[in-house]
Short mmCIF file of C-alpha atoms and ligand atoms in Angstrom, two decimals:
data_model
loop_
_atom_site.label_atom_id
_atom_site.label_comp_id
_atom_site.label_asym_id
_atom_site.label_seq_id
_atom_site.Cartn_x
_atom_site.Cartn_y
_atom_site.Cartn_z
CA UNK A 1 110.76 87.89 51.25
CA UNK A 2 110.03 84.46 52.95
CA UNK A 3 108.69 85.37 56.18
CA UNK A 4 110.12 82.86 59.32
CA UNK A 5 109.47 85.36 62.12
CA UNK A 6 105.74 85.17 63.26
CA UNK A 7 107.43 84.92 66.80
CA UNK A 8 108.28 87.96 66.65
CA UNK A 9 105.32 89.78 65.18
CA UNK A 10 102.56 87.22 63.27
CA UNK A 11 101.72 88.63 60.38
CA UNK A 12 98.15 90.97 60.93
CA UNK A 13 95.13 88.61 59.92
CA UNK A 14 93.18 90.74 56.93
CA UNK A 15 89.64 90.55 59.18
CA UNK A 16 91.98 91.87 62.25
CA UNK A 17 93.36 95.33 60.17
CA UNK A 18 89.60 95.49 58.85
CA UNK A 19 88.18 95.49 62.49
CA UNK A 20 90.60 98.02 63.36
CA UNK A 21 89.90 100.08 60.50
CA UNK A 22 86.33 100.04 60.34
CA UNK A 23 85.94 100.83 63.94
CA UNK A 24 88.78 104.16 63.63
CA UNK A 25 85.68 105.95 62.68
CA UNK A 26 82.70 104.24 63.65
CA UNK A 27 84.05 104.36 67.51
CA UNK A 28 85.89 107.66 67.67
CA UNK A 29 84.46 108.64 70.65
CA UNK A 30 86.01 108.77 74.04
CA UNK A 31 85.05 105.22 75.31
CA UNK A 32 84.63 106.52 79.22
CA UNK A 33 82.02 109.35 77.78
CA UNK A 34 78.26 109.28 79.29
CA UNK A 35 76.53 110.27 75.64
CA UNK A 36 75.22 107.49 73.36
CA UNK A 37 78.80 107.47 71.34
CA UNK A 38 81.09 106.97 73.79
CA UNK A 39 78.92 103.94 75.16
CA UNK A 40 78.44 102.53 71.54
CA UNK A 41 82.85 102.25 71.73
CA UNK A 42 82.64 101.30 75.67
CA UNK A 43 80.25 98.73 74.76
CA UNK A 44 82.55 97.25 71.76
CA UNK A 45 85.61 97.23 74.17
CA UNK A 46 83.33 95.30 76.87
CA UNK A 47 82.21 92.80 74.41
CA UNK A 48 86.14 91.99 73.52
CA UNK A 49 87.23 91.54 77.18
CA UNK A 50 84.16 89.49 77.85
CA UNK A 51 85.62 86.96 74.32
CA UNK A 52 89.12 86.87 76.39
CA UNK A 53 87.58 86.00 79.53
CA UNK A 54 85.73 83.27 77.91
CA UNK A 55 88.98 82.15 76.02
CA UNK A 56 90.69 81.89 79.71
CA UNK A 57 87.64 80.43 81.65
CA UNK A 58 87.90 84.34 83.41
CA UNK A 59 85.59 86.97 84.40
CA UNK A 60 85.50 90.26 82.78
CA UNK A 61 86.33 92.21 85.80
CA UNK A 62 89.42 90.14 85.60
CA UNK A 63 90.73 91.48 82.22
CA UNK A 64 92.91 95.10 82.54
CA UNK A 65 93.87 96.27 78.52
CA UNK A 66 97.10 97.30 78.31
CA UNK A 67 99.60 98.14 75.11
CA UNK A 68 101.09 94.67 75.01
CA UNK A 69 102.34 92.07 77.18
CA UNK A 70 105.65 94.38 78.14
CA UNK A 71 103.52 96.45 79.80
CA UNK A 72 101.06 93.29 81.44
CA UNK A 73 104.13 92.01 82.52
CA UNK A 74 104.93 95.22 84.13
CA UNK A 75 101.81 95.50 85.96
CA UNK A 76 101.84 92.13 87.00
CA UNK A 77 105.09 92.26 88.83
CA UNK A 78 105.66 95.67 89.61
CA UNK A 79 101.42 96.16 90.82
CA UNK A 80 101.21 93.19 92.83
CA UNK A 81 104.71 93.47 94.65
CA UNK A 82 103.83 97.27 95.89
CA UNK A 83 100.32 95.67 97.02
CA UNK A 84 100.24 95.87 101.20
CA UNK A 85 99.23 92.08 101.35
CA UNK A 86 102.86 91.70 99.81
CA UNK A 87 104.78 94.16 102.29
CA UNK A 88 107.26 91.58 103.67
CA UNK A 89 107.33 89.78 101.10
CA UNK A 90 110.87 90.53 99.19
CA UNK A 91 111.45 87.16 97.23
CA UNK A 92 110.64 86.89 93.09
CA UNK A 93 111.08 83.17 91.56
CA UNK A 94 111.58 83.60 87.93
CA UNK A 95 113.69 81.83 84.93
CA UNK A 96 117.16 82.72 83.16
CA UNK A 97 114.86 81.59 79.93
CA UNK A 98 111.78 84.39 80.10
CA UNK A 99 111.29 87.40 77.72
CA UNK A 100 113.99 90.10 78.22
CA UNK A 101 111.26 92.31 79.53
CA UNK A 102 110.70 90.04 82.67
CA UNK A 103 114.40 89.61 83.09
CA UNK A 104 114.67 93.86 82.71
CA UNK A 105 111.54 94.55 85.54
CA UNK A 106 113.02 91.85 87.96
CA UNK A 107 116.38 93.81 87.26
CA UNK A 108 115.32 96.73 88.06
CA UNK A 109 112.97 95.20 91.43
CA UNK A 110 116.59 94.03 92.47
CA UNK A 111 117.89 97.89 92.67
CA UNK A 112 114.76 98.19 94.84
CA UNK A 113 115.05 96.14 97.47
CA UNK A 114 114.10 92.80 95.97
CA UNK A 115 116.24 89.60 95.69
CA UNK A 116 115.26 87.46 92.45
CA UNK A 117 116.04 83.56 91.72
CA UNK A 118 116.70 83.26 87.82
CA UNK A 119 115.90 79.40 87.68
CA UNK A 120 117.92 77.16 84.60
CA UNK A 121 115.81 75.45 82.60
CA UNK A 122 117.01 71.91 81.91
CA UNK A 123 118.53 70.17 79.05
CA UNK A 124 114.76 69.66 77.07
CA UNK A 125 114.45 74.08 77.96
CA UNK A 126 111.88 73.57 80.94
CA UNK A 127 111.45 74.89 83.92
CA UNK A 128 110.00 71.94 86.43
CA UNK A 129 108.30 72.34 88.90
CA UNK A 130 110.33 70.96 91.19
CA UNK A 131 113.16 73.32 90.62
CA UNK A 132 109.92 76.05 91.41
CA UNK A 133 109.43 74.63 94.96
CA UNK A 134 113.29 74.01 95.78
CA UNK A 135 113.42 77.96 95.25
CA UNK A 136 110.29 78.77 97.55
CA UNK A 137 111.14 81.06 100.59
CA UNK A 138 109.33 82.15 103.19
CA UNK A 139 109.26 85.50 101.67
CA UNK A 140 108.73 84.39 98.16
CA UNK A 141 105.85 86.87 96.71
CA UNK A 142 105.30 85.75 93.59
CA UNK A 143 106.52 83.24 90.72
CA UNK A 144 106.51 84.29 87.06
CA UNK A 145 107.42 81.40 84.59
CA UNK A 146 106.40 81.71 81.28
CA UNK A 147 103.91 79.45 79.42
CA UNK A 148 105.63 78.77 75.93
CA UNK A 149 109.35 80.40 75.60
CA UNK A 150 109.52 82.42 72.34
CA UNK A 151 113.14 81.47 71.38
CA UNK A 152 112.47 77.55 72.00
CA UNK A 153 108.70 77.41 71.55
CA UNK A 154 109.07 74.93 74.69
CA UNK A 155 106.21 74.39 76.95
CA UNK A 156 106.13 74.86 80.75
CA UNK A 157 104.06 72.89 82.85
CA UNK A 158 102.21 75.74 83.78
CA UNK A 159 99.71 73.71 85.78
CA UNK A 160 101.91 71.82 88.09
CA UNK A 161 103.81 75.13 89.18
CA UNK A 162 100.14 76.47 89.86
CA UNK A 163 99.41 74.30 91.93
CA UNK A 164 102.91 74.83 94.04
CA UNK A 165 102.48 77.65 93.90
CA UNK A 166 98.55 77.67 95.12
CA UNK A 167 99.50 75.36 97.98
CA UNK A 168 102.67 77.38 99.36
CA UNK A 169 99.73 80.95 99.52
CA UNK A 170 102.37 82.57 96.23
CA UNK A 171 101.10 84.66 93.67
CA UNK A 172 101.60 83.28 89.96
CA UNK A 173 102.42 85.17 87.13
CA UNK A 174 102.63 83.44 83.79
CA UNK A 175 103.77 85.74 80.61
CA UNK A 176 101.06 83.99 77.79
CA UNK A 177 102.07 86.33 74.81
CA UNK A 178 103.25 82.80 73.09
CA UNK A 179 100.69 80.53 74.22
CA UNK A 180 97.11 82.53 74.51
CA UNK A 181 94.92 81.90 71.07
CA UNK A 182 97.50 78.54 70.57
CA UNK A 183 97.33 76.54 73.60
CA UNK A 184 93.87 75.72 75.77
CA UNK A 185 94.21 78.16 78.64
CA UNK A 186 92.05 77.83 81.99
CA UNK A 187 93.57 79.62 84.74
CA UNK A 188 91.76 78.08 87.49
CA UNK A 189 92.54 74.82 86.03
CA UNK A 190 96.17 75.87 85.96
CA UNK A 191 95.98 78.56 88.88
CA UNK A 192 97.18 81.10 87.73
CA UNK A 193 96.83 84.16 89.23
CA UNK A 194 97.87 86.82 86.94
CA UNK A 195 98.42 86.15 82.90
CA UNK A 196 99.84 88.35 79.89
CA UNK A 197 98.74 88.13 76.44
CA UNK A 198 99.59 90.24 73.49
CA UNK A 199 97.46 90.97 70.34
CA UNK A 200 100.88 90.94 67.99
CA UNK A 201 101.54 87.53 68.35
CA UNK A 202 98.30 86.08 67.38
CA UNK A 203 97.21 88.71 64.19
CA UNK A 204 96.41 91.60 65.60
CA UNK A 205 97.95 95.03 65.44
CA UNK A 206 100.54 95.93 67.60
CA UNK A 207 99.83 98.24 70.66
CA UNK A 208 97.29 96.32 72.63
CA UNK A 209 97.57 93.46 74.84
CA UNK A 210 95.47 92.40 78.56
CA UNK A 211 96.42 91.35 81.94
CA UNK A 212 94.45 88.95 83.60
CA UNK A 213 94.44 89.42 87.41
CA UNK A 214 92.85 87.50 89.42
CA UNK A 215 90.17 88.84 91.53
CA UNK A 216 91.34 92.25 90.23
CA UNK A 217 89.28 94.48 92.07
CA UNK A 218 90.13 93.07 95.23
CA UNK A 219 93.56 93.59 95.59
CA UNK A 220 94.93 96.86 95.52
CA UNK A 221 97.40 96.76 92.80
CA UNK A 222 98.98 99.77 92.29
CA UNK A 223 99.12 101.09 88.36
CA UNK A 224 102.05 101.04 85.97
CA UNK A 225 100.02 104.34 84.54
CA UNK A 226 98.53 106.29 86.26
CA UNK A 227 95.28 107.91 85.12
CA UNK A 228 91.71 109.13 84.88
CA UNK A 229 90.13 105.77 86.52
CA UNK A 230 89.91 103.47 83.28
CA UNK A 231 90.90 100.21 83.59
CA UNK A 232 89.37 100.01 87.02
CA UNK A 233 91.70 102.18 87.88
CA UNK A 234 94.50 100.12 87.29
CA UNK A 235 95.86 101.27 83.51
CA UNK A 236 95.17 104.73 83.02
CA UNK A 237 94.46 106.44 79.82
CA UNK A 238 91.95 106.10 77.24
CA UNK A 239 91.23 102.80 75.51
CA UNK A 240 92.22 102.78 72.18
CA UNK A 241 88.93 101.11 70.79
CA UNK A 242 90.15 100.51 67.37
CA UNK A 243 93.33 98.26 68.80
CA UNK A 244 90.80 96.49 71.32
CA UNK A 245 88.87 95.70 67.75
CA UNK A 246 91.64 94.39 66.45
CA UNK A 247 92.74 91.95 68.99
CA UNK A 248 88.59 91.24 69.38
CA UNK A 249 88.86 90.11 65.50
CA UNK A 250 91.94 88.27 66.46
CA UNK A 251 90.92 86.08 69.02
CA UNK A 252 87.42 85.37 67.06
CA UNK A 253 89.44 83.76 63.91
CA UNK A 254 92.92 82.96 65.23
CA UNK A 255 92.38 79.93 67.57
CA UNK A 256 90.40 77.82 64.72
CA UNK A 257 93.03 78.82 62.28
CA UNK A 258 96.15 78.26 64.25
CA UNK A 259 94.55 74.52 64.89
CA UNK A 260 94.16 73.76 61.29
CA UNK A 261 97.65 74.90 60.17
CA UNK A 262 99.95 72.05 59.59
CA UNK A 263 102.81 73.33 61.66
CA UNK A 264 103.94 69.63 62.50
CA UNK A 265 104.24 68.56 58.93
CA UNK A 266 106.39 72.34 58.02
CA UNK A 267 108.55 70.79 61.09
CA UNK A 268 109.28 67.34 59.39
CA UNK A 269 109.36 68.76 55.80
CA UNK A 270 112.56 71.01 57.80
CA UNK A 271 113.97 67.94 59.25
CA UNK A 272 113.74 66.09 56.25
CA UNK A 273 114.97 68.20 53.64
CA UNK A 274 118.40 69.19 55.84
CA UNK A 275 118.87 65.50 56.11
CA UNK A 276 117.96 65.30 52.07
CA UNK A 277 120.96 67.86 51.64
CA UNK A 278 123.06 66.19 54.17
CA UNK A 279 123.26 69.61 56.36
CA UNK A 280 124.07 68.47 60.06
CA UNK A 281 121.43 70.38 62.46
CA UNK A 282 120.26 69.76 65.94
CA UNK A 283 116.83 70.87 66.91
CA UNK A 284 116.81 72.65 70.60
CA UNK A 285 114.52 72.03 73.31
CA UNK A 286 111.86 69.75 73.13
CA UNK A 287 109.34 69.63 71.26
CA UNK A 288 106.57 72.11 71.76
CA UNK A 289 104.37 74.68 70.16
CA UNK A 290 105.50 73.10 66.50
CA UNK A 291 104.68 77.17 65.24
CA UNK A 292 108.33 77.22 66.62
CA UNK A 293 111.65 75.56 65.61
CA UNK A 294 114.92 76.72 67.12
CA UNK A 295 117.57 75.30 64.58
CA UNK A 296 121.15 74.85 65.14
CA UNK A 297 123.84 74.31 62.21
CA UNK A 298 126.80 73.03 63.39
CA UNK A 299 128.76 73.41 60.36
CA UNK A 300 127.25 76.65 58.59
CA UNK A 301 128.08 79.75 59.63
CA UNK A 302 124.67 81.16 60.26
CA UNK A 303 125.71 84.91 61.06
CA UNK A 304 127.00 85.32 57.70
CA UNK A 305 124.51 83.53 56.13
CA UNK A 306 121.69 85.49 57.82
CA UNK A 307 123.29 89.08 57.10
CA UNK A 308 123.78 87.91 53.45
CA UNK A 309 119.88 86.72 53.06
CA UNK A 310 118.19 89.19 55.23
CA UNK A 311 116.41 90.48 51.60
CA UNK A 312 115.61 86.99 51.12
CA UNK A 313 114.69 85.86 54.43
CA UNK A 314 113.29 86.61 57.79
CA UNK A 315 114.64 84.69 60.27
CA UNK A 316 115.68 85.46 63.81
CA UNK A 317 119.19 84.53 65.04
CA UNK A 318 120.27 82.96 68.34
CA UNK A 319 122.85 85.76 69.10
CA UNK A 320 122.70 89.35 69.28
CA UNK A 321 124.85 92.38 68.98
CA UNK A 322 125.12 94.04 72.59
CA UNK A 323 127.42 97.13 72.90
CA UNK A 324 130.74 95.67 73.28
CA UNK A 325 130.34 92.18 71.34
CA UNK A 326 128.56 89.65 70.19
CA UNK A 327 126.50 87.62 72.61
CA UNK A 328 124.65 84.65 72.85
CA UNK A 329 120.87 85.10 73.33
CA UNK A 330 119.85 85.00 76.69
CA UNK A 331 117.56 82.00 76.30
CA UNK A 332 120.86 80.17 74.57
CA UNK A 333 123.33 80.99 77.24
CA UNK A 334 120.42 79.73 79.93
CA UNK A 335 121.21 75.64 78.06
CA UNK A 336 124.68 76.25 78.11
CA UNK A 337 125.02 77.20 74.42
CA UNK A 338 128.58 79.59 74.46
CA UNK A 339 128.82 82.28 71.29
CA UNK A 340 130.41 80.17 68.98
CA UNK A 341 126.88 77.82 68.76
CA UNK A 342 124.43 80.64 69.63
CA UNK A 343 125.75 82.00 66.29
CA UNK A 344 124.83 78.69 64.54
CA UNK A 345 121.39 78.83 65.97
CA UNK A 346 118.55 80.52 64.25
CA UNK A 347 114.34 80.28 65.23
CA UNK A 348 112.21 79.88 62.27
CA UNK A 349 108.34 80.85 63.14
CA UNK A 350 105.96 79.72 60.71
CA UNK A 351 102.66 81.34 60.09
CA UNK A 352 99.69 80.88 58.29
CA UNK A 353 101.36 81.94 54.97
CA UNK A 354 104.32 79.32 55.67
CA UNK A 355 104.25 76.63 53.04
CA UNK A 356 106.60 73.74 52.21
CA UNK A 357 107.88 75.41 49.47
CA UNK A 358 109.41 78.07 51.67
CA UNK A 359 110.91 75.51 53.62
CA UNK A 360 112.36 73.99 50.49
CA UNK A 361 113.62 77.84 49.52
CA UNK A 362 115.64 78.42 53.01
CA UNK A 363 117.00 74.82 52.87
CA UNK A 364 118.22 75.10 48.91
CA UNK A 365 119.66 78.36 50.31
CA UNK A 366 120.94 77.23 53.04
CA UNK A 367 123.07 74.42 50.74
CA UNK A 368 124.22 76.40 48.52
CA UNK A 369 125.60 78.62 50.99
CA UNK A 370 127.70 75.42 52.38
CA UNK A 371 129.12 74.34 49.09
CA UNK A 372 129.74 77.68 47.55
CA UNK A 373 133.21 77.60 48.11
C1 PLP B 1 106.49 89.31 72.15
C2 PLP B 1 106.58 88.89 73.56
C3 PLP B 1 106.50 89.82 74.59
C4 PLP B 1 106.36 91.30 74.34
O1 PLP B 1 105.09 91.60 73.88
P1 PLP B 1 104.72 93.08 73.38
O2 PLP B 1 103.25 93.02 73.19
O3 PLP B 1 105.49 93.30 72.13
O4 PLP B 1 105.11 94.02 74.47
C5 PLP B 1 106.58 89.36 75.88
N1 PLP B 1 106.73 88.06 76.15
C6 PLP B 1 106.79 87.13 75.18
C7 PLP B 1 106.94 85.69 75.54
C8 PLP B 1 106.73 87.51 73.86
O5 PLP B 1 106.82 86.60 72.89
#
């Protein structure tokens, strides 16, 4: 199996599955327990939020663990809005491009009372700033654009909606599960106010992820779980040390690692072998996190293709099965793609196991598909 989908889950570093296994039983006890056990674990979860503050020029009263950035994203949105400095305030700015999670909470805010503006990205698969601040209202709450889109690997200039959003008094959100560990992150340099990251997506085991927010104990956010006080109160139940571990290993190893791959060079080696095979393609969105290439094939038909090399390779396609029919992925439909080329689309994600000889694999694969009959 050559492995394209480190989008969708990057594969678990080795020292990340160590961490988590080595602390299963050296920090079994209850983390929020007074005897010298339970402090040994609290201590080794404090020590990891304190790395991810660091990594996000945050403080480590700022940092909630939660299972993953579904769940931050949860908090963030669903927290904030029911906070009383928010109570008028009905309005959510958002994009037709973020994770279907975001798009499923601002769904279900709308059955609640809230209105929502899905903003198009452009042609290039960005959401400007400008478009941000046309959408402003008076009762605008908060703004939750995503830093790097997982389907595109498109960056969003982050910092320039910040700073609209800092200067028109609205909370920003930004879902980080693609860009944390990858991309140089300082949310008072950016402002944001509230950030998601997931331990999946950069090596760690799946399960655990953090919200940033802002100033946390300040506002009264109200919790997604409630519980027995962890999480200052704001993520009930008990930390699951080992995960923390995990996603502590994670952020020690994966930034320096994630530099040093040669992501740019498994991009041209791509490029240049299709055009060595004379297969048509057209890269979509511009160029980004290079970790992520969303590939369309005019003149292959991908869908078969993908269902009859799914042993051979993992690769994500640009269309998905709903209950009636076929559809184009959200984040395809959002640039105009109709099914016909969402289904000629597929996302390769390299990782750190990616080498040009895979690349050479899918695109020998990929030809003789095309000339077979
Ligand atoms: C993977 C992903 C998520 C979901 O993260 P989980 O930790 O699996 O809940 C959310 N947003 C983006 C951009 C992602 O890539």
């Amino acid at each position: 199996m050559i492995y394209f989908d480190s989008a969708g889950s990057f594969p678990v570093l080795d020292e990340a599955r160590d961490a988590f296994i080595n602390s299963v039983s050296k920090y079994s006890a209850n983390p929020s327990s007074d005897h010298a056990a339970g402090v040994e674990a609290f201590e080794e979860i404090e020590k990891v939020r304190e790395l991810i503050a660091d990594m996000i020029g945050a403080s480590p009263s700022e940092i909630v663990f939660t299972s993953g950035a579904t769940e931050s994203n949860n908090l963030a949105l669903k927290g904030l809005l029911n906070s009383k400095l928010l109570e008028n305030k009905k309005h959510i700015i958002t994009s037709q491009a973020e994770h279907k999670c975001i798009l499923s909470i601002c769904g279900y805010l709308e059955t609640i009372g809230y209105s929502v503006t899905y903003l198009k990205p452009n042609a290039d698969g960005i959401i400007t700033a400008d478009e941000v601040i046309k959408a402003f209202r008076a009762d605008t709450a908060i703004v939750s654009i995503m830093h790097v889109n997982n389907e595109l690997g498109t960056i969003n200039p982050i910092a320039e909606i910040g700073e609209a959003c800092f200067e028109h008094n609205i909370y920003f959100h930004t879902d980080a599960a693609q860009s944390f560990a990858k991309l140089a992150i300082d949310v008072d340099g950016l402002n944001v106010d509230l950030l998601s990251l997931s331990a999946h997506k950069i090596g760690g085991i799946k399960g655990i992820g953090a919200l940033y927010i802002r100033e946390a104990r300040e506002l009264d956010i109200t919790p997604v779980i409630h519980g027995a006080g962890q999480e200052i109160g704001l993520r009930g139940g008990t930390v699951a040390t080992p995960l923390v571990a995990s996603l502590g290993k994670a952020c020690e190893i994966f930034p320096e690692r994630f530099k040093s791959a040669q992501f740019s060079k498994l991009r041209n080696k791509l490029t240049s072998e299709l055009v060595d095979k004379a297969i048509k393609y057209e890269v979509n969105g511009v160029s980004g996190l290079p970790q992520i290439v969303s590939l369309t094939l005019p003149e292959i038909d991908v869908m078969t293709f993908l269902l009859s090399h799914r042993e051979k390779f993992a690769l994500a396609q640009g269309s998905a099965c709903s209950s009636k029919d076929i559809e184009a992925s959200h984040v395809l439909k959002s640039l105009g793609f109709d099914r016909d080329k969402a289904e000629r689309t597929i996302r390769l994600s390299f990782d750190f196991s990616t080498s040009e000889n895979s690349i050479v694999e899918l695109v020998k694969a990929l030809h003789c598909f095309v000339n077979q009959d």
